[in-house]
Amino acid sequence: MGHREDLLEGAKKCLAEKGFVRTTARDIVNASGTNLASIGYHYGSKDALLTQAFIALMEEWGEGFGGALGGADGSLERLQGLWEGVVGRQEETAPVWAASLEIALSRGQHAELRAMLGASQREGRRGLISMLTGIPEDEVTERDERTRGTVYQALLNGLMIQWLFDPASAATAEEFTEGLRRVAEGVTAEGVKAEGVTAGTEGGEG
């Protein structure tokens, strides 16, 4: 590997072990066997390198599922397969999720890093849509990314936060999927009821 690849691997290691805030440029250099000048040359800044490392770790996380999620495209079975993967690998991936949460809660600090990670969310949403629905990423519309994608991302982040806080009380994949099914059924039932009331009112006025 060249210095660029060595730096990325070193940054991934540091990110998992120390998080965004505590990782220094020197830590990355020591982990990668490179030098400080290489960071600026290849990535521009330490924050840019750490952001690329975070994206790479998330991509590896997604690729780890491969085609093993099962279930039809867009089905609850497919979703449950994702949740099972999240829960099954939570010990391995928890440091990375914790690192992203650390930045999210840093308020006005680390503005450059927050902006970079915020921009990477869009790519993450598209990846989730593709994984769960079978739609190729380059065919995901902006509307899909900002609706379905944000919901998938919120569910994923929420489940992982539960496990970060207290694994003993966190929902299992089956419980999480069942809860989602119940919510969807409740929303559908209320919609049907509302449509019935509206139809009845319109009929009465006639």
Short mmCIF file of C-alpha atoms in Angstrom, two decimals:
data_model
loop_
_atom_site.label_atom_id
_atom_site.label_comp_id
_atom_site.label_asym_id
_atom_site.label_seq_id
_atom_site.Cartn_x
_atom_site.Cartn_y
_atom_site.Cartn_z
CA MET A 1 0.00 0.00 0.00
CA GLY A 2 1.04 3.62 -0.54
CA HIS A 3 0.91 6.37 2.06
CA ARG A 4 -2.67 7.32 1.13
CA GLU A 5 -3.97 3.81 1.84
CA ASP A 6 -1.75 3.45 4.92
CA LEU A 7 -3.13 6.69 6.34
CA LEU A 8 -6.72 5.59 5.77
CA GLU A 9 -6.12 2.26 7.51
CA GLY A 10 -4.37 4.00 10.39
CA ALA A 11 -7.20 6.53 10.73
CA LYS A 12 -9.79 3.73 10.77
CA LYS A 13 -7.90 2.02 13.57
CA CYS A 14 -7.62 5.24 15.59
CA LEU A 15 -11.27 6.10 15.01
CA ALA A 16 -12.42 2.77 16.38
CA GLU A 17 -10.06 2.95 19.37
CA LYS A 18 -10.16 6.64 20.33
CA GLY A 19 -12.98 8.35 18.47
CA PHE A 20 -12.88 11.60 16.54
CA VAL A 21 -12.06 14.05 19.30
CA ARG A 22 -9.22 12.21 21.04
CA THR A 23 -7.44 11.11 17.86
CA THR A 24 -4.49 13.33 17.00
CA ALA A 25 -2.56 13.59 13.75
CA ARG A 26 0.38 12.02 15.56
CA ASP A 27 -1.80 9.04 16.54
CA ILE A 28 -2.66 8.44 12.89
CA VAL A 29 0.97 8.76 11.84
CA ASN A 30 2.04 6.24 14.47
CA ALA A 31 -0.73 3.82 13.49
CA SER A 32 0.02 4.10 9.78
CA GLY A 33 3.81 4.27 9.78
CA THR A 34 3.74 7.43 7.66
CA ASN A 35 4.55 11.08 8.44
CA LEU A 36 2.62 14.26 9.27
CA ALA A 37 3.21 15.84 5.88
CA SER A 38 1.43 12.91 4.20
CA ILE A 39 -1.87 13.79 5.86
CA GLY A 40 -1.97 17.25 4.32
CA TYR A 41 -0.69 16.04 0.98
CA HIS A 42 -3.20 13.22 0.54
CA TYR A 43 -6.25 14.42 2.49
CA GLY A 44 -5.85 18.12 3.22
CA SER A 45 -6.45 17.86 6.97
CA LYS A 46 -6.76 15.40 9.83
CA ASP A 47 -10.54 15.99 9.97
CA ALA A 48 -10.92 15.23 6.27
CA LEU A 49 -8.95 12.02 6.73
CA LEU A 50 -11.02 10.95 9.74
CA THR A 51 -14.21 11.65 7.81
CA GLN A 52 -13.01 9.44 4.94
CA ALA A 53 -12.11 6.78 7.48
CA PHE A 54 -15.60 6.96 8.98
CA ILE A 55 -17.22 6.65 5.54
CA ALA A 56 -14.97 3.69 4.73
CA LEU A 57 -15.92 1.95 7.98
CA MET A 58 -19.62 2.47 7.28
CA GLU A 59 -19.20 1.11 3.75
CA GLU A 60 -17.40 -1.95 5.11
CA TRP A 61 -20.20 -2.36 7.63
CA GLY A 62 -22.80 -2.30 4.84
CA GLU A 63 -20.80 -4.63 2.61
CA GLY A 64 -20.59 -7.09 5.47
CA PHE A 65 -24.27 -7.87 4.99
CA GLY A 66 -23.72 -8.82 1.36
CA GLY A 67 -26.80 -10.50 -0.04
CA ALA A 68 -27.58 -12.28 3.21
CA LEU A 69 -30.37 -10.00 4.43
CA GLY A 70 -33.07 -12.19 2.90
CA GLY A 71 -36.71 -11.31 2.37
CA ALA A 72 -38.25 -9.47 -0.55
CA ASP A 73 -37.11 -5.99 -1.47
CA GLY A 74 -38.68 -3.45 0.90
CA SER A 75 -40.15 -6.13 3.19
CA LEU A 76 -40.19 -6.30 6.98
CA GLU A 77 -38.12 -9.49 6.69
CA ARG A 78 -35.41 -7.50 4.91
CA LEU A 79 -35.54 -4.86 7.64
CA GLN A 80 -35.30 -7.49 10.35
CA GLY A 81 -32.24 -8.90 8.64
CA LEU A 82 -30.63 -5.47 8.85
CA TRP A 83 -31.50 -5.07 12.54
CA GLU A 84 -30.12 -8.55 13.25
CA GLY A 85 -26.90 -7.55 11.57
CA VAL A 86 -26.72 -4.33 13.58
CA VAL A 87 -27.34 -6.09 16.89
CA GLY A 88 -25.08 -9.03 16.05
CA ARG A 89 -22.15 -6.75 15.27
CA GLN A 90 -22.84 -4.01 17.80
CA GLU A 91 -19.84 -4.84 19.97
CA GLU A 92 -17.57 -4.59 16.93
CA THR A 93 -19.07 -1.39 15.55
CA ALA A 94 -20.09 0.41 18.77
CA PRO A 95 -16.89 2.51 18.96
CA VAL A 96 -17.54 3.93 15.49
CA TRP A 97 -21.17 4.76 16.29
CA ALA A 98 -20.06 6.32 19.57
CA ALA A 99 -17.51 8.44 17.70
CA SER A 100 -20.17 9.82 15.36
CA LEU A 101 -22.48 10.54 18.30
CA GLU A 102 -19.60 12.35 20.00
CA ILE A 103 -19.39 14.76 17.06
CA ALA A 104 -23.17 15.15 16.81
CA LEU A 105 -23.29 16.30 20.44
CA SER A 106 -20.29 18.61 20.23
CA ARG A 107 -22.48 21.61 19.39
CA GLY A 108 -20.37 24.50 18.11
CA GLN A 109 -17.09 22.58 18.27
CA HIS A 110 -15.46 20.76 15.34
CA ALA A 111 -17.47 22.71 12.78
CA GLU A 112 -15.46 21.44 9.80
CA LEU A 113 -15.78 17.83 10.87
CA ARG A 114 -19.50 18.19 11.59
CA ALA A 115 -20.06 19.64 8.13
CA MET A 116 -18.14 16.81 6.48
CA LEU A 117 -20.02 14.13 8.39
CA GLY A 118 -23.32 15.87 7.69
CA ALA A 119 -22.59 15.75 3.98
CA SER A 120 -21.78 12.04 4.20
CA GLN A 121 -25.25 11.30 5.60
CA ARG A 122 -26.79 11.66 2.18
CA GLU A 123 -24.56 8.93 0.82
CA GLY A 124 -25.48 6.76 3.79
CA ARG A 125 -29.20 7.20 3.17
CA ARG A 126 -28.84 6.17 -0.45
CA GLY A 127 -26.86 3.11 0.61
CA LEU A 128 -29.57 2.07 3.07
CA ILE A 129 -32.31 2.48 0.47
CA SER A 130 -30.36 0.35 -1.99
CA MET A 131 -29.64 -2.31 0.64
CA LEU A 132 -33.26 -2.54 1.78
CA THR A 133 -35.17 -2.07 -1.47
CA GLY A 134 -32.82 -3.33 -4.16
CA ILE A 135 -32.89 0.01 -6.00
CA PRO A 136 -29.40 0.84 -7.36
CA GLU A 137 -27.90 3.82 -5.54
CA ASP A 138 -27.56 5.85 -8.72
CA GLU A 139 -31.31 5.45 -9.34
CA VAL A 140 -32.39 6.67 -5.89
CA THR A 141 -34.19 10.00 -6.31
CA GLU A 142 -33.59 13.00 -4.08
CA ARG A 143 -37.17 12.71 -2.84
CA ASP A 144 -36.60 9.07 -1.85
CA GLU A 145 -33.34 9.98 -0.13
CA ARG A 146 -34.98 12.78 1.87
CA THR A 147 -38.05 10.74 2.85
CA ARG A 148 -37.53 7.00 2.97
CA GLY A 149 -33.78 7.38 3.44
CA THR A 150 -34.07 9.66 6.46
CA VAL A 151 -36.54 7.28 8.13
CA TYR A 152 -34.27 4.27 7.58
CA GLN A 153 -31.34 6.27 8.92
CA ALA A 154 -33.29 7.44 11.98
CA LEU A 155 -34.34 3.87 12.77
CA LEU A 156 -30.80 2.58 12.38
CA ASN A 157 -29.26 5.33 14.50
CA GLY A 158 -31.96 5.00 17.14
CA LEU A 159 -31.47 1.25 17.52
CA MET A 160 -27.71 1.64 17.81
CA ILE A 161 -28.07 4.38 20.45
CA GLN A 162 -30.26 2.06 22.52
CA TRP A 163 -27.49 -0.54 22.47
CA LEU A 164 -24.83 2.05 23.26
CA PHE A 165 -26.72 3.22 26.35
CA ASP A 166 -27.84 -0.11 27.76
CA PRO A 167 -27.57 -3.39 25.83
CA ALA A 168 -29.58 -5.21 28.51
CA SER A 169 -32.72 -3.14 27.89
CA ALA A 170 -32.26 -2.50 24.17
CA ALA A 171 -34.73 -3.97 21.71
CA THR A 172 -33.90 -7.18 19.89
CA ALA A 173 -34.11 -7.27 16.11
CA GLU A 174 -37.41 -9.16 16.32
CA GLU A 175 -38.88 -6.69 18.83
CA PHE A 176 -37.75 -3.72 16.78
CA THR A 177 -39.31 -5.13 13.61
CA GLU A 178 -42.53 -6.03 15.42
CA GLY A 179 -42.72 -2.52 16.82
CA LEU A 180 -42.28 -1.04 13.37
CA ARG A 181 -45.01 -3.32 12.00
CA ARG A 182 -47.42 -2.25 14.76
CA VAL A 183 -46.71 1.44 14.16
CA ALA A 184 -47.26 1.01 10.40
CA GLU A 185 -50.52 -0.88 10.97
CA GLY A 186 -51.73 1.77 13.41
CA VAL A 187 -51.00 4.59 11.00
CA THR A 188 -52.73 2.70 8.17
CA ALA A 189 -55.79 1.97 10.32
CA GLU A 190 -56.10 5.60 11.36
CA GLY A 191 -55.80 6.66 7.72
CA VAL A 192 -58.56 4.29 6.65
CA LYS A 193 -60.76 5.49 9.53
CA ALA A 194 -60.19 9.13 8.60
CA GLU A 195 -61.02 8.43 4.96
CA GLY A 196 -64.21 6.68 6.04
CA VAL A 197 -65.27 9.64 8.18
CA THR A 198 -64.56 12.05 5.33
CA ALA A 199 -66.50 9.90 2.87
CA GLY A 200 -69.42 9.64 5.25
CA THR A 201 -69.48 13.38 5.81
CA GLU A 202 -69.40 14.09 2.11
CA GLY A 203 -72.20 11.59 1.56
CA GLY A 204 -74.32 13.19 4.27
CA GLU A 205 -73.90 16.61 2.78
CA GLY A 206 -75.10 15.27 -0.56
#
